[in-house]
Amino acid sequence: MAPRSLLSATALVARGVAAVTLSVASSGGNATSGLQYGLMFEDINHSGDGGIYAELVQNRAFQGSTTYPSTIDPWTAVGGAALALDNTSVPLSSALPTSLAVTASADGIAGISNPGWWGIDVLASSTYSGSFWVLGDYAGNFTARLVSDTANTTLASATIAGPAVADSWTQFTYELQPSADAPSINNSLVVTFDATSGETLNFNLISLFPPTYKDTPNGNRVDLMEALAALNTKHFRIPGGNNLEGEAPPYWWNWTTTVGPLVDRESYVGTWDYENTNGLGLVEYILWCQDLAVEPVLAVWAGEYLDETIISEADLGVYVQSALDELEFLMGDASTTWGAYRIALGYEDAFSIKYVEVGNEDNLNGGDASYVDYRFAAFYDAIHAAYPDILIFESLSDLSWTYESAGQDYHQYTLPNYFVGQFNFFDNLPAGNPIQVGEFAVVQNNTANVDTGVNWADPKNPWPYWIGSVSEAIFVIGMERNADRVWGWSYAPLLQNLNSYEWSPDLISFTADQSQTVTSTSYDVLKLFGNAAFTSTLPADTSDDFGPAYWVAGEDNATSTYYVKAAVYNSTEDVGFNVSFDGVASGATASLTVLTAPDGYSYNSIGSTAVVTTTSSLTADDSGAFSFSLPNLSVALLSASA
Ligand code: AHR
């Protein structure tokens, strides 16, 4: 997307400044409520299935489509059994018609083995809970085991009593308690039965979960949720971006296929090169928000596929009704059709939805004309009439249009110098409706010409580099200064499975091995700022210009804390700061946290954090000022009691 406003290239020539003197007032800021730091999520980079969604078994239900046909992979046979996909005359459900037929080639143990999503982290501290379904005439016991493929040992084992029967599916549940940590993540789940030669049993929905965050059923990985919780964000856009839109008809993110028992959930042709199980469905997203204590921004499908297919005005009504049904499902009481369905599923209490976004990037793929012409209004008018308190965002990601009191969503993937150049972007916008910066990130390094944007034909950065993270901090500071207009922001994308991904850089990278999670340099910046949320900005009296130092002052009136967030970019020397706060006297103390890295191209990687965090205590001098200096390419937070 072309930036609407840039500082000139000359503004980014490296320079120094002796010192910045700020005198922060105790009131009169331009924000009435704090900037809503946020998260944005979709099943990209196996960040849902195979990622934060804690299911350990890959391809648990042999789900497929014409785009991604059902496959046996990565299941393998145990005991020389023959494996075949089988659409039995008695399906497990209409949603899960395909099962795995396991035919013993000899008397003895036969079964199946699954290596997980590129490994299974097996820990003695965890109890693993699983289940599987069987169709077939069998009276004996089953065995479920976690085995180390590195050491060729059994880590945990459970015996599960039959019988299974020939004419209907039977569910079996089991628990596995390892006695020791596995030597590596090279482990498998093995399910076997005591067969006679030629005997066939069909298996489906073979599942295994570790403990989940806050023990939420069908929930999320603990370690990744803890990393998200540490960011202290306020909102969460679900269920995506491009994945919401769908690649081509008939596949769009139809919420009705994502709720109810897992056995009744059909899969979804994801946008990011793999089939989504829909195990992570609408309710799971909302519970995820509850677990993180953040507000959902519920994105609803807006009648545009990524292949440029647009639903006509005459045919749009059914999709508008689907969005209304979705809101009724989440918020309706027992007297409503969909509210009653939610209650029947076990969710007695209504959920709360305060924010809705209509579509995603509807200015792209030929969507803008129809969006402006009829699509947005159809959704907005219907949702606003039924739920007048919901803030509804439009999704033209370039701020080119708005409608009545709708919020706007702005996306910016760019280069470090662009973000620094966009520091004043929001200063220059006329007053208007609330803006959500729903996706932003540095995706490539600077080029010689500052006015050159992202070249999407070139590779994107493999991970956030420090220079980009500092520039993102400056862009965030620019948003924060305008928090009366900028409602909130989200870095994107959020998660990356290092074994299979389509989009980098990402905020957090991971593998099945919990010890390999990488929180990026951008994560470090956003965590520092997110844990210093403002309830309002504060004016800072100064004669100093922005650049190479950038700052914003604010307060959290709930904790009576003053903050200054600052960053230095492209400076030839350290920048001194003298900061005084109205009412904070000589001798008072403040805490200063400074993030630096060895150089602009440093990055966090597995087992290695490039970002250096230095925290010090400062004492106000005789004039009540806190003095410190920040080096080039640094991000800082000063906090003092008000
Ligand atoms: O964040 C990755 C993708 O970038 C999102 O799915 C889409 O909204 C944007 O184009």
Coordinates of N, CA and C in Angstrom, one line a residue, residues 444-610:
Q444 N 10.5 -5.8 5.0 CA 11.8 -5.8 4.2 C 12.7 -4.7 4.8
N445 N 14.0 -4.8 4.5 CA 15.0 -3.8 5.0 C 14.9 -2.6 4.1
N446 N 15.6 -1.5 4.5 CA 15.6 -0.3 3.8 C 16.3 -0.5 2.4
T447 N 15.9 0.2 1.5 CA 16.5 0.3 0.2 C 17.2 1.6 0.1
A448 N 18.0 1.8 -1.0 CA 18.8 3.0 -1.1 C 17.8 4.2 -1.2
N449 N 16.7 4.0 -1.9 CA 15.7 5.1 -2.1 C 14.6 5.0 -1.1
V450 N 14.5 5.9 -0.2 CA 13.6 5.9 0.9 C 12.2 5.8 0.4
D451 N 11.9 6.4 -0.8 CA 10.5 6.4 -1.2 C 10.1 5.1 -1.9
T452 N 11.0 4.1 -1.9 CA 10.6 2.8 -2.5 C 9.9 2.0 -1.4
G453 N 8.8 1.5 -1.7 CA 8.1 0.7 -0.7 C 8.5 -0.7 -0.8
V454 N 7.6 -1.6 -0.3 CA 7.9 -3.0 -0.3 C 7.9 -3.5 -1.7
N455 N 8.9 -4.3 -2.1 CA 8.8 -4.9 -3.4 C 8.3 -6.4 -3.1
W456 N 7.1 -6.6 -3.4 CA 6.5 -7.9 -3.0 C 7.0 -9.0 -3.8
A457 N 7.8 -8.7 -4.9 CA 8.4 -9.8 -5.7 C 9.7 -10.3 -5.0
D458 N 10.2 -9.5 -4.1 CA 11.4 -9.9 -3.3 C 11.0 -10.6 -2.1
P459 N 12.0 -11.4 -1.6 CA 11.6 -12.2 -0.3 C 11.4 -11.2 0.8
K460 N 10.5 -11.6 1.7 CA 10.3 -10.8 2.9 C 11.4 -11.2 4.0
N461 N 11.6 -10.4 4.9 CA 12.6 -10.7 6.0 C 12.2 -12.1 6.6
P462 N 13.1 -12.9 7.0 CA 12.8 -14.1 7.7 C 12.3 -13.9 9.1
W463 N 12.7 -12.8 9.7 CA 12.3 -12.5 11.1 C 12.4 -11.0 11.3
P464 N 11.8 -10.5 12.3 CA 12.0 -9.1 12.6 C 13.5 -8.8 12.9
Y465 N 14.0 -7.7 12.3 CA 15.3 -7.2 12.7 C 15.1 -6.0 13.6
W466 N 16.2 -5.8 14.4 CA 16.1 -4.7 15.4 C 15.8 -3.3 14.8
I467 N 16.4 -3.0 13.6 CA 16.1 -1.7 13.0 C 14.6 -1.6 12.7
G468 N 14.0 -2.6 12.2 CA 12.6 -2.6 11.9 C 11.8 -2.4 13.2
S469 N 12.2 -3.1 14.2 CA 11.4 -3.1 15.5 C 11.5 -1.7 16.1
V470 N 12.6 -1.0 16.0 CA 12.7 0.4 16.5 C 11.8 1.3 15.6
S471 N 11.8 1.0 14.3 CA 10.9 1.9 13.5 C 9.5 1.6 13.8
E472 N 9.1 0.4 14.1 CA 7.7 0.1 14.5 C 7.4 0.8 15.8
A473 N 8.4 0.9 16.7 CA 8.2 1.6 18.0 C 7.8 3.1 17.7
I474 N 8.5 3.7 16.7 CA 8.3 5.1 16.4 C 6.9 5.2 15.7
F475 N 6.5 4.3 14.9 CA 5.2 4.3 14.3 C 4.1 4.2 15.4
V476 N 4.4 3.3 16.4 CA 3.4 3.2 17.5 C 3.4 4.5 18.3
I477 N 4.5 5.1 18.6 CA 4.5 6.3 19.3 C 3.7 7.4 18.6
G478 N 3.8 7.4 17.2 CA 3.0 8.3 16.4 C 1.5 8.0 16.6
M479 N 1.2 6.7 16.7 CA -0.2 6.4 16.9 C -0.7 6.8 18.3
E480 N 0.2 6.6 19.2 CA -0.2 6.8 20.6 C -0.4 8.3 20.8
R481 N 0.4 9.1 20.2 CA 0.2 10.6 20.3 C -1.2 11.0 19.7
N482 N -1.8 10.1 18.9 CA -3.1 10.4 18.3 C -4.1 9.5 18.7
A483 N -4.1 9.1 20.0 CA -5.0 8.0 20.5 C -6.4 8.5 20.6
D484 N -6.7 9.8 20.4 CA -8.0 10.2 20.3 C -8.6 9.8 18.9
R485 N -7.8 9.6 17.9 CA -8.3 9.1 16.6 C -7.9 7.7 16.4
V486 N -6.7 7.3 16.8 CA -6.3 5.9 16.5 C -6.8 5.0 17.7
W487 N -7.7 4.2 17.4 CA -8.3 3.4 18.4 C -7.4 2.3 18.9
G488 N -6.6 1.7 18.0 CA -5.8 0.6 18.4 C -5.0 0.1 17.2
W489 N -4.1 -0.9 17.6 CA -3.2 -1.5 16.5 C -3.0 -2.9 16.8
S490 N -2.5 -3.6 15.8 CA -2.0 -5.0 15.9 C -0.9 -5.2 15.0
Y491 N 0.2 -5.7 15.5 CA 1.3 -6.3 14.6 C 0.7 -7.5 13.9
A492 N 1.2 -7.8 12.7 CA 0.7 -9.0 12.0 C 1.8 -9.5 11.1
P493 N 1.8 -10.8 10.8 CA 1.1 -11.8 11.5 C 1.6 -12.1 12.9
L494 N 0.9 -12.9 13.7 CA 1.2 -13.1 15.1 C 2.1 -14.3 15.3
L495 N 1.9 -15.5 14.6 CA 2.6 -16.7 15.0 C 3.1 -17.4 13.7
Q496 N 4.2 -18.1 13.9 CA 4.9 -18.8 12.8 C 5.4 -20.1 13.2
N497 N 4.9 -21.2 12.6 CA 5.5 -22.5 12.9 C 6.7 -22.6 12.0
L498 N 7.9 -22.8 12.6 CA 9.1 -22.8 11.8 C 9.2 -24.0 10.9
N499 N 8.4 -25.0 11.1 CA 8.4 -26.2 10.2 C 7.6 -26.0 8.9
S500 N 6.7 -25.0 8.9 CA 5.8 -24.9 7.8 C 5.2 -23.5 7.8
Y501 N 5.7 -22.6 7.0 CA 5.1 -21.2 7.0 C 5.1 -20.6 5.6
E502 N 4.2 -19.7 5.4 CA 4.1 -19.0 4.2 C 4.5 -17.5 4.3
W503 N 4.4 -17.0 5.5 CA 4.6 -15.6 5.7 C 5.6 -15.3 6.9
S504 N 6.6 -14.6 6.5 CA 7.5 -14.0 7.6 C 7.7 -12.5 7.2
P505 N 8.1 -11.7 8.2 CA 8.4 -12.0 9.6 C 7.1 -12.1 10.4
D506 N 7.2 -12.7 11.6 CA 6.1 -12.9 12.5 C 6.5 -12.5 13.9
L507 N 5.5 -12.2 14.7 CA 5.8 -11.7 16.1 C 6.5 -12.8 16.9
I508 N 6.0 -14.0 16.8 CA 6.5 -15.1 17.6 C 6.6 -16.3 16.7
S509 N 7.8 -17.0 16.9 CA 8.0 -18.2 16.1 C 8.1 -19.4 17.1
F510 N 7.8 -20.6 16.6 CA 7.8 -21.7 17.5 C 8.0 -23.0 16.7
T511 N 8.3 -24.1 17.4 CA 8.2 -25.4 16.9 C 7.4 -26.2 18.0
A512 N 7.3 -27.5 17.8 CA 6.7 -28.4 18.8 C 7.4 -28.3 20.1
D513 N 8.7 -28.0 20.0 CA 9.5 -28.0 21.2 C 9.4 -26.7 21.9
Q514 N 8.8 -26.7 23.1 CA 8.5 -25.5 23.8 C 9.7 -24.6 24.1
S515 N 10.8 -25.3 24.2 CA 12.1 -24.6 24.5 C 12.6 -23.8 23.3
Q516 N 12.0 -24.0 22.1 CA 12.5 -23.3 20.9 C 11.6 -22.1 20.5
T517 N 10.7 -21.7 21.4 CA 9.9 -20.5 21.0 C 10.8 -19.3 21.0
V518 N 10.6 -18.5 19.9 CA 11.3 -17.2 19.8 C 10.4 -16.1 19.8
T519 N 10.5 -15.3 20.8 CA 9.8 -14.0 20.8 C 10.7 -13.0 20.2
S520 N 10.2 -12.3 19.1 CA 11.0 -11.5 18.3 C 11.4 -10.2 18.9
T521 N 12.3 -9.5 18.2 CA 12.7 -8.1 18.7 C 11.5 -7.2 18.7
S522 N 10.6 -7.4 17.7 CA 9.3 -6.6 17.7 C 8.5 -6.9 18.9
Y523 N 8.4 -8.2 19.3 CA 7.7 -8.6 20.5 C 8.2 -7.9 21.7
D524 N 9.6 -7.8 21.8 CA 10.2 -7.1 23.0 C 9.7 -5.7 23.1
V525 N 9.7 -5.0 21.9 CA 9.2 -3.6 21.9 C 7.8 -3.5 22.3
L526 N 6.9 -4.3 21.7 CA 5.5 -4.2 22.0 C 5.1 -4.6 23.4
K527 N 5.9 -5.5 23.9 CA 5.7 -5.9 25.3 C 6.0 -4.8 26.3
L528 N 7.1 -4.1 26.0 CA 7.5 -3.0 26.8 C 6.4 -1.9 26.8
F529 N 6.0 -1.6 25.6 CA 5.0 -0.5 25.5 C 3.6 -1.0 26.0
G530 N 3.3 -2.2 25.7 CA 2.0 -2.8 26.1 C 1.8 -2.8 27.6
N531 N 2.9 -3.0 28.3 CA 2.8 -3.0 29.8 C 2.9 -1.6 30.4
A532 N 2.8 -0.6 29.6 CA 2.7 0.8 30.0 C 1.6 1.4 29.3
A533 N 0.4 0.8 29.4 CA -0.8 1.3 28.7 C -1.2 2.7 29.3
F534 N -1.5 3.6 28.4 CA -2.0 4.9 28.8 C -3.5 4.9 29.0
T535 N -4.0 5.6 30.0 CA -5.4 5.9 29.9 C -5.6 7.3 29.2
S536 N -4.5 8.1 29.2 CA -4.6 9.3 28.3 C -3.2 9.7 28.0
T537 N -3.0 10.4 26.9 CA -1.7 11.0 26.6 C -1.6 12.3 27.4
L538 N -0.4 12.8 27.5 CA -0.2 14.1 28.2 C 0.6 15.0 27.4
P539 N 0.3 16.3 27.4 CA 1.1 17.2 26.6 C 2.5 17.4 27.2
A540 N 3.5 17.4 26.4 CA 4.9 17.6 26.8 C 5.4 18.9 26.2
D541 N 5.7 19.9 27.1 CA 6.2 21.2 26.6 C 7.6 21.0 26.2
T542 N 8.0 21.4 25.0 CA 9.4 21.2 24.6 C 9.6 22.1 23.4
S543 N 10.8 22.5 23.2 CA 11.2 23.3 22.0 C 11.9 22.4 21.0
D544 N 12.0 21.1 21.4 CA 12.8 20.2 20.5 C 11.9 19.5 19.5
D545 N 12.5 19.3 18.3 CA 11.8 18.7 17.2 C 11.9 17.1 17.3
F546 N 11.0 16.5 16.7 CA 11.1 15.0 16.6 C 12.2 14.6 15.6
G547 N 12.9 13.6 15.8 CA 14.0 13.1 15.0 C 15.3 13.7 15.3
P548 N 16.3 12.9 15.6 CA 16.3 11.4 15.6 C 15.6 10.8 16.8
A549 N 15.2 11.6 17.8 CA 14.5 11.1 18.9 C 13.0 11.3 18.8
Y550 N 12.2 10.3 19.2 CA 10.7 10.4 19.1 C 10.2 10.0 20.5
W551 N 9.1 10.6 20.9 CA 8.6 10.3 22.2 C 7.1 10.6 22.3
V552 N 6.5 10.1 23.3 CA 5.1 10.4 23.7 C 5.0 10.3 25.2
A553 N 4.3 11.2 25.8 CA 4.1 11.1 27.3 C 2.6 10.8 27.5
G554 N 2.4 10.1 28.7 CA 1.1 9.7 29.0 C 1.0 9.3 30.5
E555 N -0.2 8.9 30.8 CA -0.4 8.4 32.2 C -1.4 7.3 32.2
D556 N -1.2 6.5 33.3 CA -2.2 5.5 33.6 C -2.9 5.9 34.9
N557 N -4.1 6.5 34.8 CA -4.7 7.1 36.0 C -5.2 6.0 36.9
A558 N -5.2 4.7 36.5 CA -5.6 3.7 37.4 C -4.5 3.4 38.4
T559 N -3.3 3.6 38.0 CA -2.1 3.3 38.9 C -1.4 4.6 39.2
S560 N -1.9 5.7 38.8 CA -1.2 7.0 39.0 C 0.2 7.0 38.6
T561 N 0.4 6.6 37.3 CA 1.8 6.5 36.8 C 2.0 7.3 35.6
Y562 N 3.0 8.1 35.6 CA 3.4 8.9 34.4 C 4.3 8.0 33.5
Y563 N 4.2 8.1 32.2 CA 5.1 7.4 31.3 C 5.6 8.3 30.3
V564 N 6.9 8.1 29.8 CA 7.4 8.6 28.5 C 7.9 7.4 27.8
K565 N 7.3 7.2 26.5 CA 7.8 6.2 25.6 C 8.7 6.9 24.6
A566 N 9.9 6.3 24.3 CA 10.8 7.1 23.4 C 11.6 6.1 22.6
A567 N 12.0 6.5 21.4 CA 12.9 5.7 20.6 C 13.8 6.7 19.8
V568 N 15.0 6.1 19.5 CA 16.0 6.9 18.8 C 16.4 6.1 17.5
Y569 N 16.4 6.8 16.4 CA 16.6 6.1 15.1 C 17.4 7.0 14.2
N570 N 18.5 6.5 13.7 CA 19.3 7.2 12.7 C 20.0 8.4 13.4
S571 N 20.6 8.3 14.5 CA 21.3 9.4 15.2 C 22.8 9.1 15.2
T572 N 23.6 10.2 15.0 CA 25.0 10.0 15.0 C 25.6 10.0 16.4
E573 N 24.8 10.3 17.4 CA 25.3 10.3 18.8 C 24.1 10.0 19.7
D574 N 24.5 9.7 21.0 CA 23.5 9.4 22.0 C 22.7 10.7 22.2
V575 N 21.4 10.5 22.5 CA 20.5 11.6 22.7 C 20.2 11.7 24.2
G576 N 20.5 12.9 24.7 CA 20.2 13.2 26.1 C 18.7 13.5 26.3
F577 N 18.1 13.1 27.4 CA 16.8 13.5 27.8 C 16.7 14.1 29.1
N578 N 16.0 15.2 29.3 CA 15.7 15.8 30.6 C 14.2 15.8 30.7
V579 N 13.6 15.0 31.6 CA 12.1 14.9 31.6 C 11.6 15.3 33.0
S580 N 10.7 16.2 33.0 CA 10.1 16.5 34.3 C 8.6 16.3 34.2
F581 N 8.0 15.9 35.2 CA 6.5 15.7 35.2 C 5.9 16.6 36.2
D582 N 4.8 17.2 35.8 CA 4.0 18.1 36.7 C 3.8 17.5 38.0
G583 N 4.2 18.1 39.1 CA 3.9 17.6 40.5 C 4.9 16.5 41.0
V584 N 5.9 16.2 40.2 CA 6.9 15.2 40.6 C 8.1 16.1 41.0
A585 N 8.5 16.0 42.3 CA 9.5 16.9 42.8 C 10.9 16.3 42.8
S586 N 11.9 17.2 43.0 CA 13.3 16.8 43.2 C 13.3 15.7 44.2
G587 N 14.2 14.7 44.0 CA 14.4 13.6 44.9 C 13.4 12.4 44.6
A588 N 12.4 12.6 43.8 CA 11.5 11.5 43.4 C 12.3 10.5 42.5
T589 N 11.8 9.3 42.5 CA 12.5 8.3 41.7 C 11.6 7.9 40.5
A590 N 12.3 7.4 39.5 CA 11.6 6.9 38.3 C 12.4 5.6 37.8
S591 N 11.7 4.8 37.0 CA 12.3 3.6 36.5 C 12.5 3.8 35.0
L592 N 13.7 3.5 34.5 CA 14.0 3.6 33.1 C 14.3 2.3 32.5
T593 N 13.6 1.8 31.5 CA 14.0 0.6 30.8 C 14.4 0.9 29.4
V594 N 15.5 0.4 29.0 CA 16.1 0.7 27.7 C 16.3 -0.6 27.0
L595 N 15.8 -0.7 25.7 CA 16.1 -1.8 24.9 C 17.1 -1.4 23.8
T596 N 18.1 -2.2 23.7 CA 19.1 -2.0 22.6 C 19.4 -3.4 22.0
A597 N 20.2 -3.4 21.0 CA 20.7 -4.6 20.4 C 22.1 -4.3 19.8
P598 N 22.9 -5.4 19.5 CA 24.2 -5.1 19.0 C 24.2 -4.3 17.7
D599 N 23.3 -4.5 16.8 CA 23.2 -3.6 15.6 C 21.8 -3.7 15.0
G600 N 21.6 -2.9 14.0 CA 20.2 -2.9 13.4 C 19.8 -4.2 12.8
Y601 N 20.7 -5.1 12.5 CA 20.3 -6.3 11.9 C 20.4 -7.5 12.8
S602 N 20.4 -7.2 14.1 CA 20.4 -8.2 15.1 C 18.9 -8.7 15.2
Y603 N 18.8 -10.0 15.5 CA 17.5 -10.6 15.6 C 17.5 -11.7 16.7
N604 N 16.3 -11.9 17.3 CA 16.2 -13.0 18.3 C 16.0 -14.3 17.5
S605 N 16.7 -15.3 18.0 CA 16.6 -16.7 17.4 C 16.5 -17.7 18.4
I606 N 16.3 -19.0 18.0 CA 16.1 -20.0 19.0 C 17.3 -20.0 20.0
G607 N 17.0 -19.9 21.2 CA 17.9 -20.0 22.3 C 18.8 -18.7 22.4
S608 N 18.5 -17.7 21.7 CA 19.4 -16.5 21.7 C 18.6 -15.2 21.5
T609 N 18.7 -14.3 22.5 CA 18.0 -13.1 22.5 C 18.9 -11.9 22.2
A610 N 18.8 -11.3 21.1 CA 19.7 -10.2 20.7 C 19.4 -8.9 21.5

